[in-house]
PDB file of C-alpha atoms and ligand atoms in Angstrom:
ATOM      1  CA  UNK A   1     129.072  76.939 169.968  1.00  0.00           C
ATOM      2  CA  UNK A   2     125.963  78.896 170.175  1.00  0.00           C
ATOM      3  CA  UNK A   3     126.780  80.912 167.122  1.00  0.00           C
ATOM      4  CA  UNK A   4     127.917  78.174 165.041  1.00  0.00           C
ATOM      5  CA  UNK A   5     124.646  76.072 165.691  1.00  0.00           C
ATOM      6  CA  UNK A   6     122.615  79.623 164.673  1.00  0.00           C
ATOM      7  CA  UNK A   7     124.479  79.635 161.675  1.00  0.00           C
ATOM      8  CA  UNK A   8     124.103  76.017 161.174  1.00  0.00           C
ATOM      9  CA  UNK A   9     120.646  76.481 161.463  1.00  0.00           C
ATOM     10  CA  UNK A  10     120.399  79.771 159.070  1.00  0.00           C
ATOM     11  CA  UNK A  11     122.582  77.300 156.469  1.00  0.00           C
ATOM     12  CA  UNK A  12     120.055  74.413 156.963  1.00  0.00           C
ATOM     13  CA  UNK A  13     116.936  77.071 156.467  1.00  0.00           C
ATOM     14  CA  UNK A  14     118.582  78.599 153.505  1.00  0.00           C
ATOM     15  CA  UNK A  15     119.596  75.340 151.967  1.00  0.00           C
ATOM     16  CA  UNK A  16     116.091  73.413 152.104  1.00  0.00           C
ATOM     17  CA  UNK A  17     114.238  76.860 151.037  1.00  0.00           C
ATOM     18  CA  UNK A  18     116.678  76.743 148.096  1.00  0.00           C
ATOM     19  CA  UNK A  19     115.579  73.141 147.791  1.00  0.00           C
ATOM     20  CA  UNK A  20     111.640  74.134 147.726  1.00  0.00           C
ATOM     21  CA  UNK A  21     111.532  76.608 145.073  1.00  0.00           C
ATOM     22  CA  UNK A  22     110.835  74.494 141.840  1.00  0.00           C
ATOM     23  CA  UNK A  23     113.702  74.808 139.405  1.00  0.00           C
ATOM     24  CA  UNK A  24     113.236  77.371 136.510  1.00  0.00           C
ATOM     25  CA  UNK A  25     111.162  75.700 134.154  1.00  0.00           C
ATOM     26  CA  UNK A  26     111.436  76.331 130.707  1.00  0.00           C
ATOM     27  CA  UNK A  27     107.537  76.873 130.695  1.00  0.00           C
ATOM     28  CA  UNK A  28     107.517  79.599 133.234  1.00  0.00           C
ATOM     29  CA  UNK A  29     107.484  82.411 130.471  1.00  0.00           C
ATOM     30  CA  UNK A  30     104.959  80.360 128.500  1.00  0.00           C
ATOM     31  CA  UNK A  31     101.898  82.428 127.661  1.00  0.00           C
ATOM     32  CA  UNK A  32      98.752  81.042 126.149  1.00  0.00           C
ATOM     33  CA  UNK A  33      97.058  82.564 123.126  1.00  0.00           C
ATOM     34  CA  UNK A  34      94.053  82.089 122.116  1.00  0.00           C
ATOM     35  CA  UNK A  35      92.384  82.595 118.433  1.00  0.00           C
ATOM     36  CA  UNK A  36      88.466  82.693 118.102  1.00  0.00           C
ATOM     37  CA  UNK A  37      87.956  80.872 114.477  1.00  0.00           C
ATOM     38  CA  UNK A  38      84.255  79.504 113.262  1.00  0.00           C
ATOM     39  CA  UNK A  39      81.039  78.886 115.452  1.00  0.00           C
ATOM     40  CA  UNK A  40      82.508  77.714 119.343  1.00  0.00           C
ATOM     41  CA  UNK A  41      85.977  76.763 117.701  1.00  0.00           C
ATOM     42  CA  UNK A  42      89.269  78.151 118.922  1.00  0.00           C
ATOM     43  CA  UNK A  43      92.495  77.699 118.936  1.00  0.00           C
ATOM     44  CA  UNK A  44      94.819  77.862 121.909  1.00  0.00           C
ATOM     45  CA  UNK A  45      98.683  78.387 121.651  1.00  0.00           C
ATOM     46  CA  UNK A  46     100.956  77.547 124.051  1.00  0.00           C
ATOM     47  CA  UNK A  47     104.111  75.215 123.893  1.00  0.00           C
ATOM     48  CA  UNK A  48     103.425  72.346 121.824  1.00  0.00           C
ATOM     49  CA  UNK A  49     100.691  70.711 120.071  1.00  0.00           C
ATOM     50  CA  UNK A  50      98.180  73.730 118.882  1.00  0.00           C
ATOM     51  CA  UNK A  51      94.939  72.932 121.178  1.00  0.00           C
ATOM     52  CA  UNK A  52      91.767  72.878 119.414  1.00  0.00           C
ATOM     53  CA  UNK A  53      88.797  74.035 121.979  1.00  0.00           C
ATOM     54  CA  UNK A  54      85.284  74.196 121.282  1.00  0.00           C
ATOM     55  CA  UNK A  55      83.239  76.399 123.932  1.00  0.00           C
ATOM     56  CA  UNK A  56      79.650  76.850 124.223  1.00  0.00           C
ATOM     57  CA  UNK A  57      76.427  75.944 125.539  1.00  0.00           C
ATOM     58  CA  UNK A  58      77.105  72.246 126.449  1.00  0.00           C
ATOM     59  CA  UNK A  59      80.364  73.658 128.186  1.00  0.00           C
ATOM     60  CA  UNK A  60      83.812  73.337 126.866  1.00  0.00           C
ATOM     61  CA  UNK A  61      85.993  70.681 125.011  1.00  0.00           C
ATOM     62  CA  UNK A  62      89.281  70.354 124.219  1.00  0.00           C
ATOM     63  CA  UNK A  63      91.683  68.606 121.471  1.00  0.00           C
ATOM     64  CA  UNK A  64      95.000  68.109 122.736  1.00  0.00           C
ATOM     65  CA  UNK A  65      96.507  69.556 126.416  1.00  0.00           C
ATOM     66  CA  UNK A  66     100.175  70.199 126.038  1.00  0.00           C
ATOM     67  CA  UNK A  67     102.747  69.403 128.861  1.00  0.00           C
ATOM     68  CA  UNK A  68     101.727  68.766 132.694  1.00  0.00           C
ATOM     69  CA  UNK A  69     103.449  72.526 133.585  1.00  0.00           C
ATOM     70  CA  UNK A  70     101.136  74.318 131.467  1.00  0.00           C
ATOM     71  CA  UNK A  71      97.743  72.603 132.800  1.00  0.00           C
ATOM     72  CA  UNK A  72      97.026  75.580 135.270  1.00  0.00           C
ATOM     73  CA  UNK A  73      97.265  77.895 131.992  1.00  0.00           C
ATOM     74  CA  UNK A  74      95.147  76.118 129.498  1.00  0.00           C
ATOM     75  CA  UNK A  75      92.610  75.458 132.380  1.00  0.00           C
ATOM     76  CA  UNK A  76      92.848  79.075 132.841  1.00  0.00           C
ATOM     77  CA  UNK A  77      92.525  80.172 129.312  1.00  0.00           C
ATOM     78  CA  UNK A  78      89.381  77.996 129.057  1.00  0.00           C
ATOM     79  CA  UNK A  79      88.268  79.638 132.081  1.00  0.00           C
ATOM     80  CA  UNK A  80      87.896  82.719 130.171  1.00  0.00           C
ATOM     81  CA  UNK A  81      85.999  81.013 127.134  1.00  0.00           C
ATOM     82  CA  UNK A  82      83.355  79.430 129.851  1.00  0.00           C
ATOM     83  CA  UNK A  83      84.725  76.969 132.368  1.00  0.00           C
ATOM     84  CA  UNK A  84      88.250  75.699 133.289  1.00  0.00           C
ATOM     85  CA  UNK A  85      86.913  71.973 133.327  1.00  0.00           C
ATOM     86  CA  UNK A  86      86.781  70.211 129.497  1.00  0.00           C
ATOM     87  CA  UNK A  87      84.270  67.768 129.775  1.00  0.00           C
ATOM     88  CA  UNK A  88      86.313  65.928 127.426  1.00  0.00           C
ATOM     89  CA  UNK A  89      89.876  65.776 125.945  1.00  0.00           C
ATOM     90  CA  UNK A  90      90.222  64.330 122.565  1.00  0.00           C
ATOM     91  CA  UNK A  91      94.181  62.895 121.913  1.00  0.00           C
ATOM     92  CA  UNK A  92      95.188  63.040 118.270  1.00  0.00           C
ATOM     93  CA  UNK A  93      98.128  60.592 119.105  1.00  0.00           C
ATOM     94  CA  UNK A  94      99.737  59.744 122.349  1.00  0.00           C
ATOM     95  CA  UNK A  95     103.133  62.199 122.418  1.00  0.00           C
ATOM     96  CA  UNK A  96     103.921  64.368 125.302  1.00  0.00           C
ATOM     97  CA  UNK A  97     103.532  67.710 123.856  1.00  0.00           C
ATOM     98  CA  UNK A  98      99.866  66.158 122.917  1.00  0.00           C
ATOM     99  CA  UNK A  99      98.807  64.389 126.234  1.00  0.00           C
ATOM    100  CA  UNK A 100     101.277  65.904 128.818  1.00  0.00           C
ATOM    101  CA  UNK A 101      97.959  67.631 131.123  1.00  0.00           C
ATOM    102  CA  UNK A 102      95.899  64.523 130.652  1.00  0.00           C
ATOM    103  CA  UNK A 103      95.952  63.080 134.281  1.00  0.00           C
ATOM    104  CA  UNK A 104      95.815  66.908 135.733  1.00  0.00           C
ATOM    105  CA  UNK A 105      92.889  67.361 133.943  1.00  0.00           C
ATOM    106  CA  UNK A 106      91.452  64.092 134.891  1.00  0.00           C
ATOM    107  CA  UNK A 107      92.451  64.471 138.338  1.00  0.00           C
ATOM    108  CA  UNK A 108      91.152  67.983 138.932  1.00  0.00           C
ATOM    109  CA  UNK A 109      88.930  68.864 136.538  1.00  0.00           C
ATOM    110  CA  UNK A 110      86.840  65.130 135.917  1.00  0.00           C
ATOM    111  CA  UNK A 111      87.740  65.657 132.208  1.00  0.00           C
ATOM    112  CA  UNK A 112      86.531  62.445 129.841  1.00  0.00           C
ATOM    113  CA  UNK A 113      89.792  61.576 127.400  1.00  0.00           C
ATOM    114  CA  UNK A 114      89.312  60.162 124.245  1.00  0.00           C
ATOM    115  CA  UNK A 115      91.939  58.542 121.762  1.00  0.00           C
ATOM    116  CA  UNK A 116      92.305  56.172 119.280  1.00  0.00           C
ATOM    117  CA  UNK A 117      93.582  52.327 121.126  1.00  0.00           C
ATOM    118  CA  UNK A 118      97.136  52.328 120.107  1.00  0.00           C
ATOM    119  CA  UNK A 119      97.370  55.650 122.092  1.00  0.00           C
ATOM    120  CA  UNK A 120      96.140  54.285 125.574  1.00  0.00           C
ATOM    121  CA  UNK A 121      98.632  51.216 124.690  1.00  0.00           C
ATOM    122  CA  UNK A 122     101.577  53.355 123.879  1.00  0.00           C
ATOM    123  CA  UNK A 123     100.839  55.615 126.752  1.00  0.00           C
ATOM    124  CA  UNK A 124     100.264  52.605 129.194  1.00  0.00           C
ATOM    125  CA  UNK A 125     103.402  51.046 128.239  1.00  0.00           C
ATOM    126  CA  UNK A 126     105.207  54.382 129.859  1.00  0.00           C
ATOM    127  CA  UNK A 127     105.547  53.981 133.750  1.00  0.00           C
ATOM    128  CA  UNK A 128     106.254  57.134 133.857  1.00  0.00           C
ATOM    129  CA  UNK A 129     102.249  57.576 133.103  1.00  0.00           C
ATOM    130  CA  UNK A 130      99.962  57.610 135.923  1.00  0.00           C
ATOM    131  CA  UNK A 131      96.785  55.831 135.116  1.00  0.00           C
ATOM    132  CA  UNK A 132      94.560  59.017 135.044  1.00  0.00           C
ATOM    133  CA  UNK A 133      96.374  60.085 132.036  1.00  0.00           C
ATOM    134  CA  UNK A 134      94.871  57.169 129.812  1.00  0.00           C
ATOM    135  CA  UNK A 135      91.932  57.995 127.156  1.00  0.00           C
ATOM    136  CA  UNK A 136      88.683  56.288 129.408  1.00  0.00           C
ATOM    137  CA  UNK A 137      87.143  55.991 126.021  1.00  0.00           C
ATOM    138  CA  UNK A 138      88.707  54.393 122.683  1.00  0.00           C
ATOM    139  CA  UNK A 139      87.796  53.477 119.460  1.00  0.00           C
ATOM    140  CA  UNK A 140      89.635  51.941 116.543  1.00  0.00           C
ATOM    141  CA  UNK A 141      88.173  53.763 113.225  1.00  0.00           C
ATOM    142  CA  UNK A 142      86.638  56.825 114.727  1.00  0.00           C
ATOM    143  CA  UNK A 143      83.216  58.121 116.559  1.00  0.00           C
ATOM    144  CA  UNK A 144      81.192  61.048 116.330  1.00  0.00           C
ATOM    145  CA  UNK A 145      80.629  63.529 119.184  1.00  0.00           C
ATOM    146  CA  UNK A 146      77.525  65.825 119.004  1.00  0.00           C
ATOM    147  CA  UNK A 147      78.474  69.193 120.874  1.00  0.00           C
ATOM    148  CA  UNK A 148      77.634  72.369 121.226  1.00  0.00           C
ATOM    149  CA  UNK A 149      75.248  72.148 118.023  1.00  0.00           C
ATOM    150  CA  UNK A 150      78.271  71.127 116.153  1.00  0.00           C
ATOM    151  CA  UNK A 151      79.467  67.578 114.877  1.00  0.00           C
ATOM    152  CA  UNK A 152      82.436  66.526 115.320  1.00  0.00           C
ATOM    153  CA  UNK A 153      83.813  63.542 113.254  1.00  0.00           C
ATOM    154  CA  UNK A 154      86.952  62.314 114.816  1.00  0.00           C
ATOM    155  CA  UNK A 155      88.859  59.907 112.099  1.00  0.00           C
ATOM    156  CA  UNK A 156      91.699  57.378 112.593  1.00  0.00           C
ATOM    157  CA  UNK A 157      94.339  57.514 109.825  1.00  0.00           C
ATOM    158  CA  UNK A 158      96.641  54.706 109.981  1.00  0.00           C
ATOM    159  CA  UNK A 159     100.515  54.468 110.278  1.00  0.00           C
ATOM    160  CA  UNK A 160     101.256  57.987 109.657  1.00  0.00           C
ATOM    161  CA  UNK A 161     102.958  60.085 112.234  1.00  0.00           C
ATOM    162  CA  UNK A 162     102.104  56.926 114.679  1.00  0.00           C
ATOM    163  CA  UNK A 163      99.922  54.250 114.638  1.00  0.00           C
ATOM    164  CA  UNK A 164      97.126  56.151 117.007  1.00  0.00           C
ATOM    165  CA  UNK A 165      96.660  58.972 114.850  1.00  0.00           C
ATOM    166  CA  UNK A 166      93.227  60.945 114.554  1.00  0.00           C
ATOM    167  CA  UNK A 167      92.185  64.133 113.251  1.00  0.00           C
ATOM    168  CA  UNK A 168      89.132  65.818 114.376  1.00  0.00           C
ATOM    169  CA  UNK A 169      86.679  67.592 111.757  1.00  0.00           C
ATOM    170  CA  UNK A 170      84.276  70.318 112.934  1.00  0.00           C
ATOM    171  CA  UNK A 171      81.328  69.467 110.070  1.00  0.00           C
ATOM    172  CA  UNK A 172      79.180  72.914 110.232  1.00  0.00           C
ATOM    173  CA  UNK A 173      82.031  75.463 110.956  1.00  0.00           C
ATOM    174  CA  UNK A 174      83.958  73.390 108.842  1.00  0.00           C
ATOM    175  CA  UNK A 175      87.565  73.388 110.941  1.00  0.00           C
ATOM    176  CA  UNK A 176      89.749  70.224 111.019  1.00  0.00           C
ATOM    177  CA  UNK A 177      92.459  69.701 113.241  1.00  0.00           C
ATOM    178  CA  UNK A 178      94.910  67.868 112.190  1.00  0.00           C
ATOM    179  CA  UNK A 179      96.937  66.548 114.589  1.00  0.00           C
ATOM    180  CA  UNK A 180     100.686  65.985 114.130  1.00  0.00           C
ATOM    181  CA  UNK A 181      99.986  65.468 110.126  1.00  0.00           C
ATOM    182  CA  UNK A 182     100.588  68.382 109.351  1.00  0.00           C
ATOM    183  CA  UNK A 183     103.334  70.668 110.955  1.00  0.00           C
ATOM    184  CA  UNK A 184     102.779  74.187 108.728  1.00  0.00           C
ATOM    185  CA  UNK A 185     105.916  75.500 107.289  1.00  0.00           C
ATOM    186  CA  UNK A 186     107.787  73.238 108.478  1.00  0.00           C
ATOM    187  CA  UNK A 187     109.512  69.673 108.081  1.00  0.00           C
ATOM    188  CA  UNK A 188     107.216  67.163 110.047  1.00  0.00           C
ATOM    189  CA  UNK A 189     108.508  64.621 112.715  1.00  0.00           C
ATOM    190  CA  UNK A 190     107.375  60.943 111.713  1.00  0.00           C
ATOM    191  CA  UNK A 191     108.101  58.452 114.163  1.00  0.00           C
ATOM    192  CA  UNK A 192     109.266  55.730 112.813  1.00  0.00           C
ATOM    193  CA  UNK A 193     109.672  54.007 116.067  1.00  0.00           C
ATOM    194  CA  UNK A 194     105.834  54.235 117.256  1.00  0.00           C
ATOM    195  CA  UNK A 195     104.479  52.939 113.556  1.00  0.00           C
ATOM    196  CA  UNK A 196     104.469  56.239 111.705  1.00  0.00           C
ATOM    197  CA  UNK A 197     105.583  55.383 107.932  1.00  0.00           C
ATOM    198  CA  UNK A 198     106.260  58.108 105.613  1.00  0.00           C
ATOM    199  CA  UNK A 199     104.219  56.744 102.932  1.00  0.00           C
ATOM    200  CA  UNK A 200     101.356  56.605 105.646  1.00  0.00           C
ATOM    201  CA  UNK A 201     101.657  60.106 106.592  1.00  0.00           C
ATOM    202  CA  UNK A 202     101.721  61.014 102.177  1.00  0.00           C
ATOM    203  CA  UNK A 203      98.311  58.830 102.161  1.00  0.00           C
ATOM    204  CA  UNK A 204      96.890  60.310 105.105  1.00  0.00           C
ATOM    205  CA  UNK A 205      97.206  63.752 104.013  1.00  0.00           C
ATOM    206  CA  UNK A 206      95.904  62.903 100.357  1.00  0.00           C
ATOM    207  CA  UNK A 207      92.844  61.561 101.950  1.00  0.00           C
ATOM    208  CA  UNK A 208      92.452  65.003 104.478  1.00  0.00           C
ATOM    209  CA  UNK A 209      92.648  67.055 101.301  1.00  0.00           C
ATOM    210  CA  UNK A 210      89.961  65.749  99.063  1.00  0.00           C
ATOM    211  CA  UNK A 211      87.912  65.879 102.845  1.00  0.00           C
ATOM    212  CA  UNK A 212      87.947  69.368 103.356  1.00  0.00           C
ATOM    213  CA  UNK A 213      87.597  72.207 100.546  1.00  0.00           C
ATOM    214  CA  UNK A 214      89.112  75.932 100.149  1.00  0.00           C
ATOM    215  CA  UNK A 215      86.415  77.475 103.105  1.00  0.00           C
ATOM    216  CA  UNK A 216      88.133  74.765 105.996  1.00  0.00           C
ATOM    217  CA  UNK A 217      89.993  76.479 108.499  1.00  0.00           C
ATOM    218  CA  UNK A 218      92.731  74.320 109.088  1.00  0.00           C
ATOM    219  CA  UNK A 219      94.365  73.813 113.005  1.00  0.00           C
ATOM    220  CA  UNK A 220      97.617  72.138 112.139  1.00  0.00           C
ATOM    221  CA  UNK A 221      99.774  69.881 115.293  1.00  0.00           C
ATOM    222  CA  UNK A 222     102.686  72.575 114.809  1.00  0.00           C
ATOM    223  CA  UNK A 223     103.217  76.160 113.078  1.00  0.00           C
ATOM    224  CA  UNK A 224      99.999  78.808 112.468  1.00  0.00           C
ATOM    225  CA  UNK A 225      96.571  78.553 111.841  1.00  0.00           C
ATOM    226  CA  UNK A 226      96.066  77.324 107.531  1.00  0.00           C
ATOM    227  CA  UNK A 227      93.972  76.786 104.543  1.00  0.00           C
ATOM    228  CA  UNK A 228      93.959  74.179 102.155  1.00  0.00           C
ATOM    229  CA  UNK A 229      96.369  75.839  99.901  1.00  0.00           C
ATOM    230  CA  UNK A 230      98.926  75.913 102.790  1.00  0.00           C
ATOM    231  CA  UNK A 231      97.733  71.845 103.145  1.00  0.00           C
ATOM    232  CA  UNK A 232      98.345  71.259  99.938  1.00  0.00           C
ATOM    233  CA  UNK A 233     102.320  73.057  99.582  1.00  0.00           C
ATOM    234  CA  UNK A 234     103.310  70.734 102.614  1.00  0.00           C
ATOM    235  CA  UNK A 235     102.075  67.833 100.510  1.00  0.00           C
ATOM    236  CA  UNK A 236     103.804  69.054  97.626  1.00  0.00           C
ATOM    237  CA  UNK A 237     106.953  69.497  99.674  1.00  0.00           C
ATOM    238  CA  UNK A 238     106.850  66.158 100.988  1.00  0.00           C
ATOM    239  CA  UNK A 239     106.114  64.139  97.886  1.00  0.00           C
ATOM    240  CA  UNK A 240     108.928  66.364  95.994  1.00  0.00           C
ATOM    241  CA  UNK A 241     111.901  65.981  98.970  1.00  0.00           C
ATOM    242  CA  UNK A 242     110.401  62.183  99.003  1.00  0.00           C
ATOM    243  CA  UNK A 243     111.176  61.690  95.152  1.00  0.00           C
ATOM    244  CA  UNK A 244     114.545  63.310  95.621  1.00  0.00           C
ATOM    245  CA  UNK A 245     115.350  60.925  98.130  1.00  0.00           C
ATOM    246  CA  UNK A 246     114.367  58.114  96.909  1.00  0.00           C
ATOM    247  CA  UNK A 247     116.211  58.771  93.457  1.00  0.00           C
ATOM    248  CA  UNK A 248     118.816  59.309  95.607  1.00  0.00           C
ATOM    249  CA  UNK A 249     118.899  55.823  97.323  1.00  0.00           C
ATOM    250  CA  UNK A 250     117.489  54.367  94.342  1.00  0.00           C
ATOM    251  CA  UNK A 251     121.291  55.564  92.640  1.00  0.00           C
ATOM    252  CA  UNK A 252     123.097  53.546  95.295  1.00  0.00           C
ATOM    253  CA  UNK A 253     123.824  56.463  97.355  1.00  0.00           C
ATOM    254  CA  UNK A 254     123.938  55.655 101.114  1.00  0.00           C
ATOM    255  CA  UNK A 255     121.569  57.907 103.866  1.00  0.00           C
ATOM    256  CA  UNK A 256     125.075  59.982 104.356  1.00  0.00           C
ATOM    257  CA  UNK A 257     125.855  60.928 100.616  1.00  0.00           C
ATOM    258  CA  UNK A 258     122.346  61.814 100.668  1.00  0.00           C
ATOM    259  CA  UNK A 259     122.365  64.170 103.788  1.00  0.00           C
ATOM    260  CA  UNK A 260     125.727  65.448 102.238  1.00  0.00           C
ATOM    261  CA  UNK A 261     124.059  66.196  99.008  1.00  0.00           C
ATOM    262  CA  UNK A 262     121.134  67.851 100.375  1.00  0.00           C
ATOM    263  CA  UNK A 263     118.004  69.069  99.183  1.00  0.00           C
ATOM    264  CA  UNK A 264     117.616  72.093  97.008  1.00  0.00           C
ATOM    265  CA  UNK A 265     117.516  75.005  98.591  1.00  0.00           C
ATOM    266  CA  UNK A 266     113.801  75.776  97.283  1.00  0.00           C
ATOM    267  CA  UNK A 267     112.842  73.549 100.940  1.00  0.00           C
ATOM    268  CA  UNK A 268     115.621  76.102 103.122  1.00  0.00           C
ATOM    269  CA  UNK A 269     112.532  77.713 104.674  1.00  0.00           C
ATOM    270  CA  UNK A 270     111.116  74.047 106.137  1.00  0.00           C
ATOM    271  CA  UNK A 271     114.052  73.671 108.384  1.00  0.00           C
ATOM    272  CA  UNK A 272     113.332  74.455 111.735  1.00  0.00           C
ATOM    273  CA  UNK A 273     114.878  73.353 114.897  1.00  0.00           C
ATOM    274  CA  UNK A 274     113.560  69.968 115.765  1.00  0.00           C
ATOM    275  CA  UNK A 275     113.368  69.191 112.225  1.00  0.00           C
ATOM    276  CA  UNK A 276     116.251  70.291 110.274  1.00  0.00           C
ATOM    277  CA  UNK A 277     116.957  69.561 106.672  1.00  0.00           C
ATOM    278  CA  UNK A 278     119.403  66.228 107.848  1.00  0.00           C
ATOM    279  CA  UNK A 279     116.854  64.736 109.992  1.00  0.00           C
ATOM    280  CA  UNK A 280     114.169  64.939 107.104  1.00  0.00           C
ATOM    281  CA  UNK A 281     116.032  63.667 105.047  1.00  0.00           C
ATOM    282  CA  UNK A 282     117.132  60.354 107.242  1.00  0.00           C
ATOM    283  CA  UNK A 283     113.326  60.294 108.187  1.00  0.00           C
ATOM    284  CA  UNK A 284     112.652  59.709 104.053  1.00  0.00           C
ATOM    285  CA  UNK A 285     116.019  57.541 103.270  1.00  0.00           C
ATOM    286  CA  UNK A 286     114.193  55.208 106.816  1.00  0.00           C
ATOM    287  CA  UNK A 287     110.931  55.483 106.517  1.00  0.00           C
TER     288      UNK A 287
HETATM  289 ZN1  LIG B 301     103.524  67.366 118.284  1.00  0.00          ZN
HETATM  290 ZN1  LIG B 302     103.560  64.114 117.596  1.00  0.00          ZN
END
C-alpha cells in the first residue's frame, strides 16, 4: 500500500513535470541576426518577416516583430543596439509572422504600434488576438515619423499583398522596407483572401521603383537584404510568369492544364517552400 501510493506519487510528480516543460518549439533554435545598414538602420533576422530597426538617440524603433516565441530575442537583440523597449512598432500588414510580438511588446515593453486601418480590423476580427496586439495609432494613406534625425515616410499601397499594406522609407539613409511586396528570390504569397490582388501587388511595386533609385538599400518582407536591380528582376519575374499565365487562361486552358504545363524553367530558382511553382501559378490563374 505504502509503496504503491510512493510510486503513485513519483508517477503523478513525473507526469505533471512532463506536463510543465513547454513542448519543443520550432523557434527554440531560432537565432537573431542582426545587419548594421545606413545611419541608425538595421536589419534584424529571425523567423519571419525581416525586422527593420532604427536605433539611436531618441531610443529605438522597430518595423515588424515576428511571432510571440521570439519576443524575448528581438527585445534582446535591441537590447544590444540601445534598449530592449521600441518606443514604437510600425506593422507593414497584419500577418502573424509580421505582428506575432505585438501585445508582448505592448504589454512589457509600453511599445506604441502603428499600422495602416485595415490591419487593426483584420487583426481585431481574430479572437485569438488579445487587444494589446492592435496598432493604438492608424492612418489610411500614410504619416510621417521624425526619429532619430531621420524621416521616415510610411506609405499605404492598396490591394496588394492585403488591403493594409505599408512600406516604410528611411528619406536621408535612403532604406525602404518593403513589407511583404517583395519576397527576394523568391515567389511572393498574395492573399487573395485578405484583399491582396495580383495586379495590385504589379502596381505597387512599379510605383516603389520609380521611388527609390540605385543607392536605396532595400529590406525586403522575405529573402536577403537588396538593391533596386534585385527590385526590379522580381518585377520582371512577376509580370513575365503573369503574361504566361494569362495567355494560358486566355487559350481556354483551365488553372490545372496550366499548373501541368508549368512555367519555364528560367523561374526554377523562385520556388521555395511556401511558395512553390504550383501555388504561383494558381495565385496568377485567381488573382
Ligand atoms: Zn511575411
Ligand atoms: Zn505577409
Amino acid at each position: 500500500m505504502f509503496k504503491s501510493s510512493i510510486s503513485y506519487l513519483i508517477g503523478a510528480i513525473a507526469l505533471s513535470a512532463s506536463m510543465a516543460v513547454p513542448a519543443q518549439s520550432r523557434f527554440d533554435d531560432v537565432t537573431m541576426k542582426n545587419t548594421a545598414l545606413a545611419g541608425s538602420v538595421h536589419m534584424l533576422q529571425g523567423q519571419g518577416g525581416n525586422i527593420g530597426v532604427s536605433a539611436g538617440e531618441d531610443g529605438i524603433l522597430i518595423i515588424d516583430d515576428q511571432f510571440e516565441p521570439l519576443a524575448e530575442k528581438i527585445a534582446a537583440a535591441l537590447g544590444k543596439l540601445g534598449s530592449d523597449a521600441p518606443k514604437f512598432i510600425i506593422n507593414t500588414h497584419f500577418h502573424g509572422d509580421h505582428t506575432g510580438s505585438n501585445g508582448w511588446f505592448h504589454e512589457n515593453k509600453d511599445s506604441t504600434i502603428l499600422a495602416h486601418e485595415n490591419v487593426r480590423v483584420r487583426l481585431l476580427s481574430n479572437d485569438k488576438n488579445n487587444e494589446t496586439a492592435l496598432p493604438v495609432i492608424t492612418y489610411q494613406e500614410g504619416v510621417n515619423l521624425h526619429f532619430n534625425g531621420e524621416t521616415l515616410h510610411v506609405w499605404h499601397l492598396s490591394n496588394g499583398h492585403t488591403d493594409g499594406d505599408s512600406v516604410v522609407w528611411f528619406e536621408e539613409p535612403n532604406v525602404l522596407h518593403t513589407g511583404d511586396l517583395f519576397f527576394n528570390e523568391r515567389f511572393p504569397f498574395i492573399d487573395l483572401q485578405s484583399g491582396g490582388s495580383v495586379a495590385g501587388y504589379i502596381s505597387a511595386v512599379k510605383s516603389l521603383l520609380k521611388k527609390i533609385d540605385s543607392d536605396t538599400t532595400i529590406i525586403p518582407g522575405h529573402g536577403p537584404l537588396a538593391t533596386k536591380a534585385d527590385y526590379e528582376a522580381f518585377l520582371s519575374m512577376l509580370e513575365e510568369t503573369r503574361d504566361i499565365v494569362d495567355s494560358h487562361k486566355q487559350n481556354g486552358m483551365s488553372v490545372e492544364e496550366v499548373v501541368k504545363e508549368g512555367l519555364t524553367d528560367k523561374f526554377n530558382s523562385w520556388s521555395w517552400g511556401f511558395i512553390n511553382e504550383e501555388k504561383w501559378i494558381r495565385t496568377l490563374y485567381n488573382g
